[in-house]
Amino acid sequence: MHKSSFQAMERFKNKYLNKEINLKILDIGAYDSSGTNYNYGRFLKEEKWQYYGMDIQEGPNVDIVLSDVYNWFEIENESYDVVISGQAFEHMEFFWKAIEEIERILKPEGLCCIIVPSSGPVHKNPFDCYRFTEDGVKAIAEYAGLKVIEAYTNKNEISKPWYDSVLIAKKEYNNKNKFDKRKVTLDKRFDVFEHKINLLFKKINK
């Protein structure tokens, strides 16, 4: 974990999280391989907070090991107040599946903070697939039906070479219709496809 990402997450904590209320926090991609203790668990273990590190392998700062990176069977619906992730989404081939899982496990009015690079050298782990702009992280939230609270890209000197983009978003109470809308769209596509197949068979049978 590089220093600027650590600072961005600490800023999220100080600006949006209340030490005086109980919070259950999940950190996605929490495995600490840095050797410098730049993991978010260092400052997210307040007295009234429950912090859990999640990753695909056992190791330092990991409490939950996933059996499937895109289907988090180990975690129940609407079970976390806060979900965070830093330097993980660029390594996911299908990151949109992960944001859907974040939406699923967040409680209504729950917050997420995602930090991803907008530039920087390729660093496979085992993949390095994406870089994200400010508009890109907004699109991630909007895809899952989350409300964007704040989105920005760090451009200061300390952020070199990654210039991280930061998303802070919230799950609203009325977000339950997001998947229903997507199902309707998919159903329409199947109807159109079925109609085309029927027309094709009619032509063949003439």
Short mmCIF file of C-alpha atoms in Angstrom, two decimals:
data_model
loop_
_atom_site.label_atom_id
_atom_site.label_comp_id
_atom_site.label_asym_id
_atom_site.label_seq_id
_atom_site.Cartn_x
_atom_site.Cartn_y
_atom_site.Cartn_z
CA MET A 1 0.00 0.00 0.00
CA HIS A 2 1.57 3.30 -1.03
CA LYS A 3 1.51 6.34 1.22
CA SER A 4 -0.92 8.51 -0.78
CA SER A 5 -3.55 5.74 -0.79
CA PHE A 6 -3.13 5.37 2.96
CA GLN A 7 -3.66 9.12 3.38
CA ALA A 8 -6.76 9.12 1.13
CA MET A 9 -8.39 6.38 3.20
CA GLU A 10 -7.48 8.15 6.43
CA ARG A 11 -9.13 11.29 5.03
CA PHE A 12 -12.29 9.24 4.34
CA LYS A 13 -12.25 7.97 7.93
CA ASN A 14 -11.81 11.42 9.45
CA LYS A 15 -14.41 13.11 7.24
CA TYR A 16 -17.19 10.51 7.03
CA LEU A 17 -16.95 7.99 9.89
CA ASN A 18 -18.06 8.62 13.46
CA LYS A 19 -15.94 7.07 16.24
CA GLU A 20 -18.87 7.32 18.66
CA ILE A 21 -21.19 4.89 16.85
CA ASN A 22 -20.88 1.16 16.25
CA LEU A 23 -19.61 0.35 12.77
CA LYS A 24 -18.91 -2.94 11.05
CA ILE A 25 -16.21 -2.39 8.42
CA LEU A 26 -15.03 -4.68 5.61
CA ASP A 27 -11.72 -4.11 3.82
CA ILE A 28 -11.55 -5.77 0.36
CA GLY A 29 -8.08 -6.82 -0.73
CA ALA A 30 -6.71 -6.46 2.78
CA TYR A 31 -3.68 -8.76 2.47
CA ASP A 32 -0.66 -6.73 3.64
CA SER A 33 2.35 -7.57 1.49
CA SER A 34 3.95 -4.13 1.73
CA GLY A 35 6.24 -4.74 4.67
CA THR A 36 5.63 -1.11 5.68
CA ASN A 37 2.36 -1.56 7.59
CA TYR A 38 0.48 0.61 5.12
CA ASN A 39 -2.74 -1.33 5.63
CA TYR A 40 -5.99 0.37 6.52
CA GLY A 41 -6.54 -1.80 9.57
CA ARG A 42 -3.97 0.28 11.43
CA PHE A 43 -6.38 3.19 11.88
CA LEU A 44 -9.80 1.56 11.41
CA LYS A 45 -9.80 -0.40 14.67
CA GLU A 46 -11.53 2.09 16.93
CA GLU A 47 -13.17 0.98 20.17
CA LYS A 48 -16.71 0.85 18.74
CA TRP A 49 -15.73 -0.43 15.30
CA GLN A 50 -15.42 -4.00 14.07
CA TYR A 51 -12.82 -4.23 11.29
CA TYR A 52 -12.53 -7.28 9.02
CA GLY A 53 -9.91 -7.75 6.33
CA MET A 54 -10.98 -9.83 3.33
CA ASP A 55 -8.87 -11.36 0.56
CA ILE A 56 -8.48 -14.44 -1.64
CA GLN A 57 -5.59 -15.81 0.43
CA GLU A 58 -4.66 -16.15 4.07
CA GLY A 59 -2.05 -13.81 5.46
CA PRO A 60 -1.36 -10.61 7.41
CA ASN A 61 -4.44 -8.45 8.02
CA VAL A 62 -6.84 -11.07 6.54
CA ASP A 63 -9.84 -12.32 8.56
CA ILE A 64 -12.07 -13.61 5.76
CA VAL A 65 -10.77 -15.70 2.84
CA LEU A 66 -13.04 -15.78 -0.21
CA SER A 67 -13.70 -18.97 -2.12
CA ASP A 68 -14.80 -16.94 -5.18
CA VAL A 69 -13.54 -13.42 -5.87
CA TYR A 70 -16.81 -12.37 -7.56
CA ASN A 71 -19.36 -14.25 -5.42
CA TRP A 72 -18.92 -13.56 -1.73
CA PHE A 73 -20.82 -16.52 -0.33
CA GLU A 74 -19.16 -15.99 3.03
CA ILE A 75 -20.92 -12.64 3.56
CA GLU A 76 -24.64 -12.08 4.17
CA ASN A 77 -26.78 -9.40 2.52
CA GLU A 78 -26.73 -5.94 4.12
CA SER A 79 -24.30 -6.94 6.86
CA TYR A 80 -21.72 -4.09 6.79
CA ASP A 81 -21.96 -0.39 7.56
CA VAL A 82 -18.77 0.46 5.65
CA VAL A 83 -16.97 -1.31 2.81
CA ILE A 84 -13.55 -0.11 1.68
CA SER A 85 -11.04 -1.16 -0.95
CA GLY A 86 -7.67 0.19 -1.99
CA GLN A 87 -5.52 -0.95 -4.91
CA ALA A 88 -7.69 -3.98 -5.65
CA PHE A 89 -10.15 -3.11 -8.43
CA GLU A 90 -7.42 -2.66 -11.05
CA HIS A 91 -6.42 -6.29 -10.44
CA MET A 92 -9.96 -7.63 -10.96
CA GLU A 93 -10.77 -8.75 -14.49
CA PHE A 94 -14.48 -8.15 -13.89
CA PHE A 95 -14.57 -5.37 -11.30
CA TRP A 96 -18.26 -4.62 -12.00
CA LYS A 97 -19.12 -7.92 -10.31
CA ALA A 98 -17.28 -6.76 -7.19
CA ILE A 99 -19.20 -3.46 -7.01
CA GLU A 100 -22.45 -5.41 -7.24
CA GLU A 101 -21.33 -7.51 -4.27
CA ILE A 102 -20.43 -4.34 -2.36
CA GLU A 103 -23.92 -3.00 -3.02
CA ARG A 104 -25.40 -6.29 -1.81
CA ILE A 105 -23.53 -6.47 1.49
CA LEU A 106 -23.83 -2.79 2.42
CA LYS A 107 -26.57 -1.85 4.86
CA PRO A 108 -28.98 0.88 3.72
CA GLU A 109 -27.24 4.24 4.18
CA GLY A 110 -23.92 2.37 4.34
CA LEU A 111 -20.79 3.92 2.84
CA CYS A 112 -18.07 2.59 0.57
CA CYS A 113 -14.67 4.04 -0.27
CA ILE A 114 -12.76 2.69 -3.26
CA ILE A 115 -9.25 3.85 -4.15
CA VAL A 116 -7.77 2.91 -7.53
CA PRO A 117 -4.83 4.18 -9.64
CA SER A 118 -5.42 6.48 -12.60
CA SER A 119 -1.89 5.86 -13.93
CA GLY A 120 1.36 4.14 -12.98
CA PRO A 121 3.36 1.10 -14.13
CA VAL A 122 1.85 -2.33 -14.71
CA HIS A 123 2.10 -4.53 -11.61
CA LYS A 124 0.51 -7.94 -12.14
CA ASN A 125 -1.00 -9.61 -9.10
CA PRO A 126 -1.70 -11.87 -11.03
CA PHE A 127 -3.48 -9.36 -13.32
CA ASP A 128 -3.27 -5.61 -13.80
CA CYS A 129 -6.23 -4.73 -16.01
CA TYR A 130 -7.39 -1.14 -15.53
CA ARG A 131 -6.75 2.50 -14.65
CA PHE A 132 -9.63 4.75 -13.52
CA THR A 133 -10.35 8.46 -13.96
CA GLU A 134 -12.70 10.52 -11.79
CA ASP A 135 -15.50 9.83 -14.26
CA GLY A 136 -14.57 6.16 -14.20
CA VAL A 137 -15.06 5.76 -10.47
CA LYS A 138 -18.36 7.63 -10.67
CA ALA A 139 -19.49 5.17 -13.33
CA ILE A 140 -18.59 2.25 -11.04
CA ALA A 141 -20.96 3.57 -8.36
CA GLU A 142 -23.72 4.42 -10.80
CA TYR A 143 -23.57 0.94 -12.33
CA ALA A 144 -24.44 -0.56 -8.94
CA GLY A 145 -27.04 2.08 -8.11
CA LEU A 146 -24.93 3.69 -5.39
CA LYS A 147 -25.13 7.44 -4.78
CA VAL A 148 -21.84 9.25 -5.43
CA ILE A 149 -20.92 11.39 -2.43
CA GLU A 150 -17.47 12.38 -3.62
CA ALA A 151 -15.13 11.46 -6.47
CA TYR A 152 -11.72 12.91 -7.26
CA THR A 153 -8.24 12.12 -8.55
CA ASN A 154 -5.19 12.97 -6.46
CA LYS A 155 -2.80 15.10 -8.51
CA ASN A 156 -0.33 16.24 -5.86
CA GLU A 157 3.36 15.39 -5.81
CA ILE A 158 3.07 12.68 -3.17
CA SER A 159 0.62 10.76 -5.39
CA LYS A 160 3.21 9.97 -8.08
CA PRO A 161 3.17 7.73 -10.06
CA TRP A 162 -0.32 6.37 -9.30
CA TYR A 163 -2.39 9.55 -8.98
CA ASP A 164 -5.16 7.59 -7.31
CA SER A 165 -8.83 8.15 -8.06
CA VAL A 166 -11.08 8.00 -5.01
CA LEU A 167 -14.77 7.12 -4.87
CA ILE A 168 -16.97 7.67 -1.83
CA ALA A 169 -20.53 6.43 -2.31
CA LYS A 170 -23.63 5.51 -0.32
CA LYS A 171 -26.31 2.85 -0.57
CA GLU A 172 -29.66 4.57 -0.33
CA TYR A 173 -32.82 3.00 1.12
CA ASN A 174 -34.56 3.03 -2.28
CA ASN A 175 -31.77 1.15 -4.06
CA LYS A 176 -33.68 -2.15 -4.07
CA ASN A 177 -35.09 -1.59 -7.58
CA LYS A 178 -31.66 -1.45 -9.24
CA PHE A 179 -31.45 -5.15 -10.05
CA ASP A 180 -35.15 -5.25 -10.97
CA LYS A 181 -34.51 -2.67 -13.69
CA ARG A 182 -31.56 -4.66 -14.99
CA LYS A 183 -33.69 -7.83 -15.07
CA VAL A 184 -36.38 -6.03 -17.09
CA THR A 185 -33.76 -4.90 -19.61
CA LEU A 186 -32.36 -8.42 -19.88
CA ASP A 187 -35.85 -9.89 -20.29
CA LYS A 188 -36.50 -7.48 -23.15
CA ARG A 189 -33.29 -8.56 -24.85
CA PHE A 190 -34.33 -12.21 -24.59
CA ASP A 191 -37.76 -11.36 -26.02
CA VAL A 192 -36.15 -9.63 -29.00
CA PHE A 193 -33.77 -12.55 -29.51
CA GLU A 194 -36.64 -15.05 -29.31
CA HIS A 195 -38.65 -13.02 -31.82
CA LYS A 196 -35.72 -13.03 -34.28
CA ILE A 197 -35.30 -16.79 -33.89
CA ASN A 198 -39.01 -17.31 -34.60
CA LEU A 199 -38.79 -15.19 -37.74
CA LEU A 200 -35.75 -17.18 -38.88
CA PHE A 201 -37.56 -20.50 -38.42
CA LYS A 202 -40.57 -19.21 -40.36
CA LYS A 203 -38.32 -18.30 -43.28
CA ILE A 204 -36.61 -21.70 -43.18
CA ASN A 205 -39.95 -23.55 -43.14
CA LYS A 206 -41.37 -21.68 -46.15
#
